[in-house]
Coordinates of C-alpha atoms in Angstrom, one line a residue:
R229 CA -80.8 -16.7 -34.1
Q230 CA -77.7 -16.6 -35.9
R231 CA -75.0 -13.8 -35.5
S232 CA -73.5 -12.3 -38.6
V233 CA -69.5 -11.8 -38.7
T234 CA -68.1 -9.1 -40.6
P235 CA -64.9 -9.6 -42.8
E236 CA -63.0 -7.0 -40.7
A237 CA -63.6 -9.0 -37.3
T238 CA -62.6 -12.1 -39.1
T239 CA -59.3 -10.8 -40.3
A240 CA -58.3 -9.2 -36.9
D241 CA -58.9 -12.5 -35.1
Q242 CA -56.7 -14.3 -37.5
S243 CA -53.8 -11.8 -37.4
T244 CA -53.6 -11.3 -33.6
P245 CA -51.4 -13.8 -31.9
V246 CA -52.6 -15.2 -28.6
D247 CA -50.0 -15.9 -25.8
H248 CA -51.3 -18.8 -23.6
S249 CA -47.9 -19.2 -21.5
T250 CA -48.2 -18.6 -17.7
P251 CA -46.0 -16.3 -15.7
A252 CA -44.1 -19.3 -14.3
D253 CA -43.3 -20.5 -17.9
S254 CA -41.8 -16.8 -18.6
A255 CA -39.7 -16.9 -15.4
Q256 CA -38.3 -20.3 -16.0
A257 CA -37.4 -19.4 -19.6
Q258 CA -35.5 -16.3 -18.3
S259 CA -33.6 -18.4 -15.8
T260 CA -32.7 -20.8 -18.5
K261 CA -31.3 -18.0 -20.7
S262 CA -29.4 -16.4 -17.6
D263 CA -27.8 -19.8 -16.8
S264 CA -26.7 -20.3 -20.4
A265 CA -24.9 -16.8 -20.3
H266 CA -23.1 -17.5 -16.9
P267 CA -21.9 -21.2 -16.6
A268 CA -22.4 -22.7 -13.2
D269 CA -18.7 -23.7 -13.2
Q270 CA -17.3 -20.1 -13.7
P271 CA -16.1 -18.7 -10.3
R272 CA -16.3 -14.9 -9.5
V273 CA -13.2 -15.1 -7.4
T274 CA -10.4 -17.4 -8.5
T275 CA -7.6 -16.4 -6.1
V276 CA -7.0 -17.9 -2.7
F277 CA -4.5 -16.9 0.0
I278 CA -2.8 -19.6 2.0
S279 CA -1.1 -19.0 5.1
S280 CA 0.8 -21.2 7.9
L281 CA 2.5 -23.2 5.4
P282 CA 5.6 -25.1 6.4
R283 CA 8.7 -23.1 5.8
T284 CA 10.0 -25.9 3.5
F285 CA 7.3 -25.8 1.0
T286 CA 8.0 -24.8 -2.5
S287 CA 5.4 -23.6 -5.2
A288 CA 5.3 -27.3 -6.4
D289 CA 4.2 -28.3 -2.8
V290 CA 1.5 -25.6 -2.8
E291 CA 0.2 -26.7 -6.1
A292 CA 0.2 -30.3 -5.0
F293 CA -1.7 -29.3 -1.7
L294 CA -4.3 -27.5 -3.9
G295 CA -5.0 -30.6 -6.2
G296 CA -2.3 -30.2 -8.9
P297 CA -1.8 -28.3 -12.0
T298 CA -5.2 -28.9 -13.4
Q299 CA -6.7 -27.2 -10.2
A300 CA -4.3 -24.3 -9.4
T301 CA -1.9 -22.0 -11.3
N302 CA 0.0 -18.9 -10.9
I303 CA 1.6 -19.9 -7.5
S304 CA 3.1 -17.0 -5.9
M305 CA 5.3 -17.4 -2.7
Q306 CA 5.4 -14.2 -0.6
I307 CA 8.7 -13.4 0.8
D308 CA 9.7 -10.6 3.3
K309 CA 12.2 -7.7 2.9
A310 CA 14.9 -10.2 3.6
G311 CA 13.9 -12.6 0.9
E312 CA 12.7 -15.1 3.2
F313 CA 9.5 -17.2 3.1
H314 CA 7.3 -17.3 6.1
G315 CA 4.5 -19.5 5.0
R316 CA 2.3 -17.5 2.8
A317 CA 1.4 -17.9 -0.8
T318 CA -1.3 -17.1 -3.3
A319 CA -2.7 -19.3 -6.1
S320 CA -5.4 -18.9 -8.9
M321 CA -8.0 -21.6 -8.9
Q322 CA -9.0 -22.9 -12.5
S323 CA -12.7 -23.4 -11.8
A324 CA -15.6 -22.9 -9.1
S325 CA -15.4 -26.6 -8.0
A326 CA -11.6 -26.1 -7.5
L327 CA -12.3 -23.0 -5.5
I328 CA -14.6 -24.8 -3.3
A329 CA -12.3 -27.8 -3.0
A330 CA -9.3 -25.4 -1.9
L331 CA -11.6 -23.7 0.8
D332 CA -12.5 -27.1 2.1
K333 CA -8.9 -27.3 2.9
N334 CA -9.0 -24.6 5.5
N335 CA -7.4 -25.8 8.9
T336 CA -5.8 -28.8 7.4
V337 CA -3.0 -30.1 9.5
V338 CA 0.3 -30.7 7.4
D339 CA 3.6 -31.3 9.3
G340 CA 2.1 -30.0 12.5
H341 CA 1.0 -26.7 10.7
H342 CA -2.9 -25.7 10.6
I343 CA -3.0 -24.3 7.1
S344 CA -5.5 -21.6 6.5
V345 CA -7.1 -21.0 3.0
H346 CA -9.3 -18.0 2.4
I347 CA -10.5 -15.9 -0.6
Y348 CA -7.7 -13.4 -1.5
K349 CA -8.5 -9.8 -1.1
Q350 CA -6.6 -7.6 -3.3
H351 CA -4.6 -4.7 -1.6
A352 CA -3.1 -1.7 -2.9
K353 CA -0.9 -1.6 -5.9
P354 CA 2.8 -2.6 -5.2
V355 CA 5.0 0.3 -4.5
E356 CA 8.0 1.1 -6.9
T357 CA 11.4 0.3 -5.2
T358 CA 14.8 1.8 -6.5
V359 CA 17.9 -0.1 -6.5
A360 CA 21.1 2.2 -6.6
V361 CA 24.0 0.8 -8.6
R362 CA 27.5 1.9 -8.5
G363 CA 31.1 0.7 -9.3
F364 CA 30.5 0.2 -13.1
A365 CA 32.8 1.5 -15.8
A366 CA 32.3 5.0 -17.4
N367 CA 31.3 3.4 -20.8
A368 CA 28.6 1.0 -19.3
T369 CA 25.1 1.8 -20.5
N370 CA 21.8 1.6 -18.7
K371 CA 20.8 -1.1 -21.1
Q372 CA 23.7 -3.3 -19.8
I373 CA 22.8 -2.8 -16.2
A374 CA 18.9 -3.5 -17.1
E375 CA 19.8 -6.8 -18.8
I376 CA 21.4 -7.9 -15.4
A377 CA 18.3 -6.9 -13.3
K378 CA 15.9 -7.9 -16.2
P379 CA 15.4 -11.7 -14.8
A380 CA 14.5 -10.4 -11.2
G381 CA 11.3 -8.9 -12.3
T382 CA 9.6 -6.0 -13.9
I383 CA 11.7 -2.9 -14.7
V384 CA 10.0 0.4 -14.7
R385 CA 13.0 2.5 -15.8
V386 CA 16.9 3.0 -15.4
R387 CA 18.3 6.5 -15.0
R388 CA 21.6 8.1 -13.9
N389 CA 22.5 10.9 -11.5
Q390 CA 24.0 14.0 -12.8
S391 CA 27.7 12.8 -12.3
G392 CA 26.8 9.6 -14.0
D393 CA 28.5 7.3 -11.4
T394 CA 25.3 6.0 -10.1
A395 CA 22.5 4.3 -11.8
F396 CA 19.0 4.0 -10.3
V397 CA 17.1 0.9 -11.4
V398 CA 13.4 1.4 -10.6
M399 CA 11.6 -1.9 -9.9
H400 CA 7.8 -2.5 -9.9
S401 CA 7.8 -4.0 -6.6
Y402 CA 9.8 -4.4 -3.4
G403 CA 10.0 -8.1 -4.1
D404 CA 11.4 -7.5 -7.5
A405 CA 13.9 -4.8 -6.0
V406 CA 15.2 -7.4 -3.4
R407 CA 15.9 -9.8 -6.3
A408 CA 17.7 -7.2 -8.6
E409 CA 19.8 -6.2 -5.7
A410 CA 20.8 -9.7 -5.1
A411 CA 21.4 -10.0 -9.1
L412 CA 23.3 -6.8 -9.4
N413 CA 25.4 -6.7 -6.2
G414 CA 28.7 -8.4 -6.7
C415 CA 28.1 -8.8 -10.6
V416 CA 31.2 -8.2 -12.8
L417 CA 30.5 -5.9 -15.7
D418 CA 33.3 -4.9 -17.9
E419 CA 35.9 -6.2 -15.4
C420 CA 34.1 -3.9 -12.7
T421 CA 32.4 -5.4 -9.6
L422 CA 29.0 -3.7 -9.2
D423 CA 27.7 -2.5 -5.9
A424 CA 23.9 -2.5 -5.6
S425 CA 21.7 -1.6 -2.6
I426 CA 18.1 -0.7 -2.2
V427 CA 17.3 3.0 -1.7
K428 CA 15.5 3.5 1.5
S429 CA 12.5 5.7 1.3
G430 CA 12.6 6.4 5.0
R431 CA 15.2 9.1 4.7
A432 CA 13.1 11.1 2.5
A433 CA 10.1 10.8 4.8
T434 CA 12.2 11.9 7.8
A435 CA 13.6 14.9 5.9
K436 CA 10.0 15.9 5.1
Q437 CA 8.9 15.7 8.8
K438 CA 11.9 17.7 9.8
D439 CA 11.1 20.4 7.4
A440 CA 7.4 20.4 8.5
K441 CA 8.5 20.7 12.1
E442 CA 10.9 23.6 11.4
A443 CA 8.2 25.4 9.4
S444 CA 5.7 25.1 12.2
V445 CA 8.0 26.9 14.7
T446 CA 8.3 30.0 12.4
S447 CA 4.9 30.0 11.0
L448 CA 3.9 33.0 13.1
A449 CA 7.0 35.0 12.2
P450 CA 7.2 37.3 9.3
R451 CA 8.4 35.8 6.0
K452 CA 11.6 37.7 5.8
V453 CA 12.5 37.0 9.4
A454 CA 11.9 33.3 9.0
R455 CA 14.2 33.1 6.0
R456 CA 16.9 34.7 7.8
P457 CA 19.7 32.5 9.5
A458 CA 19.2 31.9 13.2
K459 CA 22.2 33.9 14.3
K460 CA 21.0 36.9 12.6
V461 CA 17.6 37.1 14.2
G462 CA 17.6 39.3 17.4
V463 CA 16.4 37.8 20.5
L464 CA 14.7 40.1 23.0
K465 CA 16.3 39.9 26.5
T466 CA 14.3 40.6 29.6
A467 CA 15.9 42.9 32.3
P468 CA 17.1 40.8 35.2
A469 CA 14.6 41.0 38.3
Q470 CA 15.8 43.7 41.0
E471 CA 16.2 42.5 44.3
P472 CA 13.7 43.9 46.8
S473 CA 15.1 46.4 49.2
S474 CA 15.3 46.1 53.0
A475 CA 12.7 48.7 53.3
S476 CA 10.1 46.8 51.4
T477 CA 10.8 43.6 53.1
E478 CA 10.4 44.8 56.6
A479 CA 7.3 44.0 58.3
K480 CA 5.0 47.0 59.0
S481 CA 2.2 47.4 61.4
N482 CA -1.4 48.4 60.7
A483 CA -0.7 51.9 61.9
E484 CA 2.3 52.4 59.6
F485 CA 0.1 51.1 56.4
R486 CA -2.5 53.5 57.6
Q487 CA 0.0 56.3 57.7
L488 CA 1.5 55.3 54.3
F489 CA -1.9 55.4 52.4
L490 CA -3.9 58.2 54.2
G491 CA -0.9 60.5 54.5
S492 CA 0.7 62.3 57.2
D493 CA -2.2 64.2 58.5
S494 CA -4.1 60.9 59.7
K495 CA -3.5 59.8 63.4
P496 CA -2.9 56.4 64.3

């Protein structure tokens, strides 16, 4: 028996595409697409932290230790508040293979130092630090002072005090402020020798703590009383304790206490 085929069924079979691919083929295609979007040699973390370096190391020595300029860039030698190097630095690696090679150098011994190499963890943003500048001429401008401090790092702003005899150069970080202080201090500007020093933030913190301590002492006092000077606030004085009389200190017998509490009618 022959089955008849309608024209509508024939048209539907020809127009509907059939997917003969397996789920494994689809997963492989998606993986190939993902790999092309994210190259294998593109690292997610490119910065390493190197510590325990010899104190005599320079940025060129760190660069050579990490494989040269083709492997490491942006070498940053970390210094303390006194401007001294204590064997710590950071570097940006150019590729994933360079990053892996740098991490493999962890615990390498150089000049008796066991050098440590780890992935750098970003800390809080640098704290702006101010350098106070004095001793300049009255006609000196903030722009002239900024030109002297510019090679030291990033300048946030330059301002003057009310009298105009002190300029405050706000630097982006403490390290920039240390270098700016060294550049400004002793520099001659319009035949005047500049005197520069870093503004210590500890004084402001100490003053705030002192104010908070004084406020806590008067927190329970009325507002008007707390605002008065100490010499105007009256202090309550307790009356001096009276010395006990000889009669109260004399020893009494039980009969005398009975006579005292029960009255004169009671008999001992």
